[in-house]
Amino acid sequence: MRYGRIPDETIRRLSTYMRGLVGLFHEGIEKVSSTALAEALHMNPPQIRKDLSYFGAFGTPGVGYEVEKLLNHIKDILKLNNTHSTALVGFGNLGSALLKYPGFSPYGLDIVAVFDDDSAKIGKKINGIEVEDVSRIKDLEKREIRLAILAVPANAAQETTDKLVEAGVRGVLNFAPLYLKVPKKVKVITIDIATDLARLPYYLPAG
Amino acid sequence: MRYGRIPDETIRRLSTYMRGLVGLFHEGIEKVSSTALAEALHMNPPQIRKDLSYFGAFGTPGVGYEVEKLLNHIKDILKLNNTHSTALVGFGNLGSALLKYPGFSPYGLDIVAVFDDDSAKIGKKINGIEVEDVSRIKDLEKREIRLAILAVPANAAQETTDKLVEAGVRGVLNFAPLYLKVPKKVKVITIDIATDLARLPYYLPAG
DNA sequence: TACTGTGAAAAACTTCACAGCC
DNA sequence: GGCTGTGAAGTTTTTCACAGTA
């Protein structure tokens, strides 16, 4: 599918709309207007309509959107209609929390491989997944894993990323607080927990 | 300190500049130009200068910025020059990983209290911090804790937030995937790990 | 010379307003 | 009547270009 130039912010919001729609779907609600969806997510209605209009016309004037149908359209746009096997690299505190995180499955995102460089951890089995040595990363291409979650210490992050990229990984969710150099064909989304927390005091009332 | 209207994105970037400056400082580098800092963080030089110019003139034409001095200015702007006591609510997988997360301390952010509603966890001591019952949240004001990290399940998040707000908390780093209703005086920053990961497949090459 | 600080220009994004359709 | 889809207007943010300074 080929669309025009889409703002990155639109893609970010699309995954938020999806979160809202999944909720409505589970509540058994079948139809929703842009106003009602906006209210649930604290966003604004024309933006939802504009964002969706980049990709097509999914609603019915006078009625709104069918929840299930719109959900599937967004899944198509975000390429979430088939399951994506994902590798988790780094099985420390954060890594093991992420492995148990239940939030990924509604999006069809499955952690199917775990890597670490600590021999004390290698070979352990968690939920049927065995922790493998990082040297095995090179097999990811063969195993058709193109997404990775990076939860290693900052000083190992670039080196590990290079290995992942060489092994054919094309998307990285990075938890290390630094800029990762990657070829253009690879997308990195960084979650920097500490700098996010560090923004909060700014908004505290003076005194 | 009273500044003009500052874009939220500027504040976000400021905490990133700080990350870069902390790195340079530890490397013993004393001076940096906007170009050099931009390179290290993969940002662009005029934006750094513009962002800083909202708050004052911290550099020297022809030379650049003194790393330590600029670091302190940014700390002042973000109110990070004194330590902020922070409460962690939810001591599950994610919560316990966050308690051990080493990245907060360079920003002067200290987790000093941990709450959970699971009696099996209450009373446990980790790094000298005892897990307390969520009912104790009401004492936060007395303890001068105005920041909280929320790592509870989505279905408990709003209710817990209400308690935090009532107890005087003014900033929340939220890991639950939903929009939290709070009074205007309270700032919420949400990290939604699953919807972030869910954006990656969009960028995968077709096929 | 080399770099900052900044008004002005450009670009990007959001919001509006309404024609068109159910 | 009510809601979508969208071109156009409005707003915000980013980038530029250069005057000014150490």
Short mmCIF file of C-alpha atoms (C1' of nucleotides) in Angstrom, two decimals:
data_model
loop_
_atom_site.label_atom_id
_atom_site.label_comp_id
_atom_site.label_asym_id
_atom_site.label_seq_id
_atom_site.Cartn_x
_atom_site.Cartn_y
_atom_site.Cartn_z
CA MET A 1 0.00 0.00 0.00
CA ARG A 2 1.32 3.44 -0.99
CA TYR A 3 0.05 6.55 0.79
CA GLY A 4 1.12 10.18 0.53
CA ARG A 5 3.42 11.76 3.08
CA ILE A 6 1.99 10.97 6.48
CA PRO A 7 3.07 12.88 9.61
CA ASP A 8 4.79 10.65 12.13
CA GLU A 9 2.43 12.08 14.72
CA THR A 10 -0.47 10.63 12.78
CA ILE A 11 1.03 7.15 13.05
CA ARG A 12 1.54 7.67 16.76
CA ARG A 13 -2.09 8.69 17.18
CA LEU A 14 -3.30 5.82 15.03
CA SER A 15 -1.94 3.32 17.52
CA THR A 16 -3.72 5.29 20.26
CA TYR A 17 -7.00 5.17 18.34
CA MET A 18 -6.48 1.45 18.10
CA ARG A 19 -6.15 1.20 21.85
CA GLY A 20 -9.47 3.04 22.23
CA LEU A 21 -11.19 0.89 19.63
CA VAL A 22 -9.99 -2.33 21.24
CA GLY A 23 -11.59 -1.10 24.46
CA LEU A 24 -14.89 -0.27 22.77
CA PHE A 25 -14.85 -3.59 20.95
CA HIS A 26 -14.52 -5.49 24.22
CA GLU A 27 -17.38 -3.49 25.68
CA GLY A 28 -19.49 -4.74 22.78
CA ILE A 29 -19.95 -1.26 21.28
CA GLU A 30 -20.42 -1.54 17.52
CA LYS A 31 -20.53 2.05 16.28
CA VAL A 32 -18.61 5.13 17.27
CA SER A 33 -18.43 8.72 16.03
CA SER A 34 -15.22 10.69 15.86
CA THR A 35 -16.61 12.82 18.70
CA ALA A 36 -17.24 9.84 20.97
CA LEU A 37 -13.86 8.26 20.25
CA ALA A 38 -12.16 11.59 20.81
CA GLU A 39 -13.85 11.95 24.16
CA ALA A 40 -12.70 8.52 25.34
CA LEU A 41 -9.10 9.26 24.38
CA HIS A 42 -9.06 12.97 25.20
CA MET A 43 -8.26 13.99 21.66
CA ASN A 44 -10.17 16.11 19.19
CA PRO A 45 -12.64 14.92 16.61
CA PRO A 46 -11.48 16.69 13.43
CA GLN A 47 -7.99 15.37 13.99
CA ILE A 48 -9.23 11.80 14.12
CA ARG A 49 -11.12 12.33 10.88
CA LYS A 50 -8.16 14.03 9.23
CA ASP A 51 -5.74 11.32 10.33
CA LEU A 52 -7.99 8.59 8.96
CA SER A 53 -8.62 10.50 5.73
CA TYR A 54 -4.96 10.14 4.79
CA PHE A 55 -5.65 6.46 4.28
CA GLY A 56 -9.20 6.38 2.97
CA ALA A 57 -12.84 6.91 3.88
CA PHE A 58 -13.77 4.45 6.56
CA GLY A 59 -16.88 6.02 8.07
CA THR A 60 -20.51 6.57 7.15
CA PRO A 61 -21.74 10.17 7.06
CA GLY A 62 -24.57 10.67 9.51
CA VAL A 63 -23.65 7.52 11.40
CA GLY A 64 -19.99 7.24 12.34
CA TYR A 65 -17.57 4.34 12.19
CA GLU A 66 -18.15 0.63 12.70
CA VAL A 67 -15.80 -0.22 15.55
CA GLU A 68 -14.67 -3.60 14.25
CA LYS A 69 -14.27 -2.41 10.69
CA LEU A 70 -12.27 0.66 11.67
CA LEU A 71 -10.14 -1.46 13.96
CA ASN A 72 -9.27 -3.71 11.06
CA HIS A 73 -8.49 -0.77 8.81
CA ILE A 74 -6.09 0.64 11.36
CA LYS A 75 -4.53 -2.77 11.85
CA ASP A 76 -3.99 -2.91 8.10
CA ILE A 77 -2.40 0.53 8.03
CA LEU A 78 -0.07 -0.27 10.92
CA LYS A 79 0.58 -3.75 9.50
CA LEU A 80 -0.72 -5.37 12.65
CA ASN A 81 -3.04 -7.82 10.95
CA ASN A 82 -0.54 -10.60 11.15
CA THR A 83 1.53 -11.52 14.18
CA HIS A 84 5.04 -10.09 14.43
CA SER A 85 7.68 -12.22 16.07
CA THR A 86 9.85 -10.07 18.27
CA ALA A 87 13.20 -10.64 19.94
CA LEU A 88 13.97 -9.35 23.41
CA VAL A 89 17.62 -8.52 23.98
CA GLY A 90 18.72 -8.04 27.56
CA PHE A 91 17.18 -10.12 30.31
CA GLY A 92 17.89 -7.91 33.29
CA ASN A 93 15.28 -6.27 35.51
CA LEU A 94 13.61 -4.37 32.73
CA GLY A 95 13.93 -7.16 30.17
CA SER A 96 12.29 -9.74 32.35
CA ALA A 97 9.47 -7.34 33.21
CA LEU A 98 8.90 -6.76 29.51
CA LEU A 99 8.79 -10.49 28.79
CA LYS A 100 5.91 -10.80 31.24
CA TYR A 101 4.19 -7.63 30.06
CA PRO A 102 0.67 -8.57 28.95
CA GLY A 103 0.05 -5.47 26.83
CA PHE A 104 1.70 -6.62 23.62
CA SER A 105 -0.62 -9.46 22.61
CA PRO A 106 -3.66 -7.36 21.57
CA TYR A 107 -1.40 -5.88 18.90
CA GLY A 108 -0.19 -9.26 17.64
CA LEU A 109 3.29 -8.65 18.97
CA ASP A 110 4.89 -11.81 20.33
CA ILE A 111 8.21 -12.12 22.08
CA VAL A 112 9.54 -15.41 20.76
CA ALA A 113 13.25 -15.16 21.52
CA VAL A 114 15.27 -13.78 24.43
CA PHE A 115 19.00 -13.03 24.40
CA ASP A 116 21.50 -12.13 27.09
CA ASP A 117 25.26 -12.24 27.50
CA ASP A 118 25.24 -13.48 31.09
CA SER A 119 26.05 -17.18 31.20
CA ALA A 120 24.14 -17.49 34.47
CA LYS A 121 20.94 -16.62 32.62
CA ILE A 122 21.53 -18.49 29.38
CA GLY A 123 19.54 -21.71 29.17
CA LYS A 124 16.87 -20.63 31.63
CA LYS A 125 13.35 -21.20 30.41
CA ILE A 126 10.55 -18.68 30.98
CA ASN A 127 7.08 -19.32 29.56
CA GLY A 128 8.64 -21.89 27.26
CA ILE A 129 11.19 -19.41 25.92
CA GLU A 130 14.83 -20.23 26.51
CA VAL A 131 17.33 -17.45 27.13
CA GLU A 132 19.96 -17.68 24.39
CA ASP A 133 23.47 -16.32 24.12
CA VAL A 134 23.70 -13.02 22.25
CA SER A 135 25.90 -14.73 19.68
CA ARG A 136 22.75 -16.41 18.41
CA ILE A 137 21.34 -13.07 17.31
CA LYS A 138 22.85 -13.77 13.91
CA ASP A 139 20.17 -16.41 13.30
CA LEU A 140 17.28 -13.94 13.56
CA GLU A 141 16.98 -13.54 9.80
CA LYS A 142 16.55 -17.28 9.35
CA ARG A 143 13.92 -17.26 12.09
CA GLU A 144 12.07 -14.43 10.34
CA ILE A 145 12.27 -12.10 13.31
CA ARG A 146 12.49 -8.49 12.18
CA LEU A 147 11.55 -6.63 15.36
CA ALA A 148 13.56 -6.33 18.55
CA ILE A 149 13.16 -4.84 22.00
CA LEU A 150 16.46 -3.56 23.31
CA ALA A 151 16.79 -3.63 27.10
CA VAL A 152 20.56 -3.77 27.56
CA PRO A 153 22.77 -1.28 29.43
CA ALA A 154 23.58 1.90 27.53
CA ASN A 155 27.22 0.95 27.00
CA ALA A 156 26.23 -2.23 25.14
CA ALA A 157 23.36 -0.74 23.17
CA GLN A 158 25.09 0.43 19.98
CA GLU A 159 27.13 -2.71 19.60
CA THR A 160 24.06 -4.89 20.13
CA THR A 161 22.06 -2.79 17.69
CA ASP A 162 24.73 -3.29 15.04
CA LYS A 163 24.38 -7.05 15.48
CA LEU A 164 20.62 -6.85 15.26
CA VAL A 165 20.74 -4.78 12.09
CA GLU A 166 23.22 -7.17 10.53
CA ALA A 167 20.84 -10.00 11.38
CA GLY A 168 18.07 -8.34 9.39
CA VAL A 169 16.15 -6.61 12.17
CA ARG A 170 14.26 -3.62 10.76
CA GLY A 171 12.54 -2.17 13.83
CA VAL A 172 13.94 -1.58 17.32
CA LEU A 173 12.16 -0.48 20.48
CA ASN A 174 15.08 0.95 22.40
CA PHE A 175 15.11 1.48 26.17
CA ALA A 176 18.73 2.63 26.37
CA PRO A 177 19.13 6.38 26.87
CA LEU A 178 21.17 7.26 23.79
CA TYR A 179 20.84 7.88 20.08
CA LEU A 180 21.39 4.69 18.10
CA LYS A 181 23.07 4.94 14.73
CA VAL A 182 21.29 2.73 12.22
CA PRO A 183 20.91 2.61 8.43
CA LYS A 184 17.90 4.46 7.01
CA LYS A 185 16.02 1.25 6.36
CA VAL A 186 15.84 0.58 10.12
CA LYS A 187 13.33 2.36 12.37
CA VAL A 188 14.21 2.99 16.02
CA ILE A 189 11.70 4.13 18.60
CA THR A 190 13.35 5.09 21.87
CA ILE A 191 11.66 5.06 25.24
CA ASP A 192 13.87 6.99 27.62
CA ILE A 193 12.25 6.53 30.98
CA ALA A 194 14.61 8.73 32.96
CA THR A 195 14.45 11.76 30.67
CA ASP A 196 10.67 11.43 30.62
CA LEU A 197 10.54 11.46 34.40
CA ALA A 198 13.03 14.33 34.37
CA ARG A 199 10.56 16.52 32.50
CA LEU A 200 7.98 16.36 35.28
CA PRO A 201 9.58 18.73 37.81
CA TYR A 202 9.45 21.54 35.23
CA TYR A 203 5.68 21.51 35.53
CA LEU A 204 5.65 21.59 39.33
CA PRO A 205 4.38 24.82 40.81
CA ALA A 206 7.19 27.15 41.88
CA GLY A 207 8.35 26.98 45.45
CA MET B 1 11.26 32.07 37.17
CA ARG B 2 8.76 33.24 34.58
CA TYR B 3 9.38 32.61 30.89
CA GLY B 4 7.21 33.24 27.85
CA ARG B 5 5.20 30.49 26.22
CA ILE B 6 7.51 27.54 25.71
CA PRO B 7 6.65 24.65 23.38
CA ASP B 8 6.31 21.35 25.21
CA GLU B 9 8.65 19.88 22.63
CA THR B 10 11.32 22.29 23.78
CA ILE B 11 11.06 20.93 27.31
CA ARG B 12 11.27 17.40 25.98
CA ARG B 13 14.41 18.27 24.04
CA LEU B 14 15.93 20.11 26.98
CA SER B 15 16.00 16.89 29.00
CA THR B 16 17.67 15.22 26.04
CA TYR B 17 20.30 17.95 25.83
CA MET B 18 20.91 17.34 29.48
CA ARG B 19 21.53 13.67 28.82
CA GLY B 20 24.10 14.63 26.20
CA LEU B 21 25.77 17.16 28.46
CA VAL B 22 26.01 14.70 31.34
CA GLY B 23 27.84 12.37 28.97
CA LEU B 24 30.25 15.09 27.81
CA PHE B 25 30.83 16.15 31.40
CA HIS B 26 31.83 12.64 32.40
CA GLU B 27 34.19 12.47 29.45
CA GLY B 28 35.85 15.58 30.84
CA ILE B 29 34.89 17.77 27.88
CA GLU B 30 34.56 21.37 28.99
CA LYS B 31 33.29 23.24 25.96
CA VAL B 32 30.79 22.31 23.29
CA SER B 33 29.25 24.09 20.31
CA SER B 34 25.63 23.69 19.30
CA THR B 35 26.90 21.83 16.24
CA ALA B 36 28.91 19.33 18.26
CA LEU B 37 26.12 18.72 20.76
CA ALA B 38 23.64 18.32 17.93
CA GLU B 39 25.86 15.74 16.29
CA ALA B 40 26.11 13.65 19.46
CA LEU B 41 22.35 13.64 19.92
CA HIS B 42 21.34 13.54 16.26
CA MET B 43 19.51 16.84 16.44
CA ASN B 44 20.05 20.09 14.63
CA PRO B 45 22.13 23.02 15.80
CA PRO B 46 19.77 25.99 15.25
CA GLN B 47 17.08 24.20 17.19
CA ILE B 48 19.34 23.79 20.18
CA ARG B 49 20.21 27.48 20.08
CA LYS B 50 16.58 28.50 19.64
CA ASP B 51 15.42 26.25 22.48
CA LEU B 52 18.03 27.70 24.81
CA SER B 53 17.31 31.26 23.73
CA TYR B 54 13.82 31.01 25.22
CA PHE B 55 15.47 31.00 28.61
CA GLY B 56 18.47 33.26 28.16
CA ALA B 57 21.87 33.54 26.51
CA PHE B 58 24.12 30.85 27.89
CA GLY B 59 26.84 30.64 25.27
CA THR B 60 29.81 32.62 24.07
CA PRO B 61 29.85 33.71 20.41
CA GLY B 62 32.89 32.32 18.64
CA VAL B 63 33.41 29.70 21.33
CA GLY B 64 30.30 27.76 22.27
CA TYR B 65 28.93 26.64 25.61
CA GLU B 66 30.71 25.63 28.79
CA VAL B 67 29.44 22.13 29.44
CA GLU B 68 29.12 22.39 33.19
CA LYS B 69 27.60 25.84 33.12
CA LEU B 70 25.03 24.91 30.48
CA LEU B 71 24.23 21.74 32.39
CA ASN B 72 23.44 23.78 35.47
CA HIS B 73 21.32 26.21 33.50
CA ILE B 74 19.24 23.38 32.09
CA LYS B 75 18.95 21.83 35.53
CA ASP B 76 17.64 25.16 36.77
CA ILE B 77 15.10 25.40 33.97
CA LEU B 78 13.87 21.85 34.54
CA LYS B 79 13.99 22.35 38.32
CA LEU B 80 16.40 19.47 38.68
CA ASN B 81 18.89 21.27 40.87
CA ASN B 82 17.43 19.82 44.01
CA THR B 83 16.48 16.20 44.59
CA HIS B 84 12.86 15.20 44.02
CA SER B 85 11.42 12.50 46.19
CA THR B 86 9.28 10.18 44.10
CA ALA B 87 6.73 7.52 44.99
CA LEU B 88 6.45 4.29 43.05
CA VAL B 89 2.95 2.84 42.97
CA GLY B 90 2.62 -0.78 41.87
CA PHE B 91 5.28 -3.27 42.73
CA GLY B 92 4.67 -5.87 40.05
CA ASN B 93 7.12 -6.85 37.33
CA LEU B 94 7.46 -3.40 35.87
CA GLY B 95 7.39 -1.63 39.21
CA SER B 96 10.18 -3.68 40.69
CA ALA B 97 12.28 -3.19 37.57
CA LEU B 98 11.78 0.55 37.87
CA LEU B 99 12.83 0.57 41.51
CA LYS B 100 16.15 -0.95 40.48
CA TYR B 101 16.52 1.27 37.43
CA PRO B 102 19.82 3.15 37.76
CA GLY B 103 18.98 5.91 35.27
CA PHE B 104 17.05 8.23 37.58
CA SER B 105 19.80 9.32 39.93
CA PRO B 106 21.76 11.61 37.53
CA TYR B 107 18.60 13.72 37.39
CA GLY B 108 18.19 13.90 41.14
CA LEU B 109 15.09 11.73 41.05
CA ASP B 110 14.86 9.38 44.02
CA ILE B 111 12.29 6.71 44.64
CA VAL B 112 11.74 6.93 48.39
CA ALA B 113 8.40 5.17 48.81
CA VAL B 114 6.78 2.11 47.25
CA PHE B 115 3.09 1.18 47.41
CA ASP B 116 1.14 -1.92 46.45
CA ASP B 117 -2.23 -3.42 47.33
CA ASP B 118 -1.00 -7.01 47.53
CA SER B 119 -0.62 -8.06 51.16
CA ALA B 120 1.97 -10.62 50.14
CA LYS B 121 4.25 -7.77 49.06
CA ILE B 122 3.52 -5.27 51.82
CA GLY B 123 6.27 -5.09 54.42
CA LYS B 124 8.99 -6.41 52.12
CA LYS B 125 12.14 -4.35 52.15
CA ILE B 126 14.13 -3.57 48.99
CA ASN B 127 17.21 -1.35 49.16
CA GLY B 128 15.99 -0.14 52.52
CA ILE B 129 12.58 0.84 51.17
CA GLU B 130 9.59 -0.92 52.63
CA VAL B 131 6.59 -1.72 50.45
CA GLU B 132 3.58 0.02 52.00
CA ASP B 133 -0.14 -0.50 51.61
CA VAL B 134 -1.76 1.82 49.06
CA SER B 135 -3.89 3.25 51.85
CA ARG B 136 -0.76 5.05 53.03
CA ILE B 137 -0.70 7.12 49.87
CA LYS B 138 -2.68 9.75 51.75
CA ASP B 139 0.43 10.60 53.76
CA LEU B 140 2.44 11.68 50.71
CA GLU B 141 1.74 15.35 51.25
CA LYS B 142 3.13 15.18 54.78
CA ARG B 143 6.20 13.39 53.43
CA GLU B 144 6.67 16.13 50.80
CA ILE B 145 6.48 13.73 47.87
CA ARG B 146 4.95 15.41 44.86
CA LEU B 147 6.00 13.06 42.05
CA ALA B 148 4.79 9.53 41.41
CA ILE B 149 5.53 6.70 39.01
CA LEU B 150 2.39 4.74 38.26
CA ALA B 151 2.98 1.08 37.40
CA VAL B 152 -0.36 -0.48 38.30
CA PRO B 153 -2.70 -2.44 36.00
CA ALA B 154 -4.85 -0.29 33.70
CA ASN B 155 -8.05 -1.03 35.59
CA ALA B 156 -6.63 0.39 38.82
CA ALA B 157 -4.86 3.36 37.26
CA GLN B 158 -7.55 6.06 37.39
CA GLU B 159 -8.60 5.22 40.93
CA THR B 160 -4.98 5.20 42.10
CA THR B 161 -4.31 8.49 40.32
CA ASP B 162 -7.26 10.09 42.10
CA LYS B 163 -5.74 9.06 45.43
CA LEU B 164 -2.35 10.43 44.41
CA VAL B 165 -3.81 13.75 43.34
CA GLU B 166 -5.76 14.02 46.56
CA ALA B 167 -2.53 13.41 48.43
CA GLY B 168 -0.91 16.40 46.76
CA VAL B 169 1.00 14.69 43.95
CA ARG B 170 1.54 17.14 41.08
CA GLY B 171 3.40 15.04 38.51
CA VAL B 172 2.74 11.47 37.38
CA LEU B 173 4.80 9.24 35.10
CA ASN B 174 2.12 6.84 33.93
CA PHE B 175 2.80 3.40 32.46
CA ALA B 176 -0.85 2.36 32.19
CA PRO B 177 -2.22 2.48 28.63
CA LEU B 178 -5.07 4.93 29.11
CA TYR B 179 -5.83 8.61 29.42
CA LEU B 180 -5.83 9.70 33.04
CA LYS B 181 -8.25 12.41 34.10
CA VAL B 182 -6.53 14.89 36.41
CA PRO B 183 -7.00 18.53 37.42
CA LYS B 184 -5.08 21.08 35.35
CA LYS B 185 -2.56 21.66 38.10
CA VAL B 186 -1.33 18.07 37.68
CA LYS B 187 0.99 17.03 34.85
CA VAL B 188 0.84 13.47 33.50
CA ILE B 189 3.42 12.01 31.16
CA THR B 190 2.37 8.64 29.80
CA ILE B 191 4.73 5.97 28.55
CA ASP B 192 2.65 3.45 26.65
CA ILE B 193 5.08 0.68 25.83
CA ALA B 194 2.72 -1.46 23.81
CA THR B 195 1.43 1.28 21.53
CA ASP B 196 5.00 2.39 20.96
CA LEU B 197 6.02 -1.10 19.92
CA ALA B 198 2.86 -1.28 17.83
CA ARG B 199 4.07 1.62 15.69
CA LEU B 200 7.15 -0.23 14.52
CA PRO B 201 5.58 -2.63 12.01
CA TYR B 202 4.26 0.35 10.03
CA TYR B 203 7.82 1.19 9.10
CA LEU B 204 8.73 -2.33 8.02
CA PRO B 205 9.31 -2.71 4.29
CA ALA B 206 6.28 -4.09 2.47
CA GLY B 207 6.07 -7.82 1.93
"C1'" DT C 1 37.59 33.47 12.57
"C1'" DA C 2 34.05 30.88 14.69
"C1'" DC C 3 30.21 30.76 16.94
"C1'" DT C 4 25.91 32.51 19.33
"C1'" DG C 5 21.31 34.67 19.47
"C1'" DT C 6 17.31 35.89 16.93
"C1'" DG C 7 13.98 38.07 13.70
"C1'" DA C 8 12.08 36.59 9.60
"C1'" DA C 9 10.83 32.95 6.27
"C1'" DA C 10 9.42 28.44 5.55
"C1'" DA C 11 7.40 24.29 6.69
"C1'" DA C 12 4.57 21.37 9.19
"C1'" DC C 13 0.74 20.41 11.63
"C1'" DT C 14 -3.86 21.33 13.54
"C1'" DT C 15 -8.27 23.23 13.46
"C1'" DC C 16 -12.08 24.96 11.12
"C1'" DA C 17 -16.09 25.13 8.38
"C1'" DC C 18 -18.97 23.32 5.41
"C1'" DA C 19 -20.37 20.54 1.20
"C1'" DG C 20 -22.04 16.15 0.64
"C1'" DC C 21 -24.06 11.96 2.03
"C1'" DC C 22 -26.67 8.52 4.86
"C1'" DG D 1 -30.54 15.62 11.47
"C1'" DG D 2 -26.18 14.12 12.13
"C1'" DC D 3 -21.82 12.92 10.96
"C1'" DT D 4 -17.99 12.19 7.64
"C1'" DG D 5 -14.30 13.83 4.56
"C1'" DT D 6 -11.54 17.60 3.13
"C1'" DG D 7 -9.86 22.02 1.11
"C1'" DA D 8 -8.67 26.14 3.12
"C1'" DA D 9 -7.38 28.97 7.05
"C1'" DG D 10 -4.97 29.38 11.06
"C1'" DT D 11 -1.49 28.27 14.26
"C1'" DT D 12 2.58 26.44 15.87
"C1'" DT D 13 7.08 24.89 15.31
"C1'" DT D 14 11.23 24.52 12.79
"C1'" DT D 15 14.73 26.17 9.93
"C1'" DC D 16 17.27 29.70 7.95
"C1'" DA D 17 20.36 33.47 7.43
"C1'" DC D 18 22.92 36.79 9.19
"C1'" DA D 19 24.06 40.67 12.39
"C1'" DG D 20 26.70 40.91 16.33
"C1'" DT D 21 30.31 39.48 19.48
"C1'" DA D 22 34.38 37.24 21.85
#
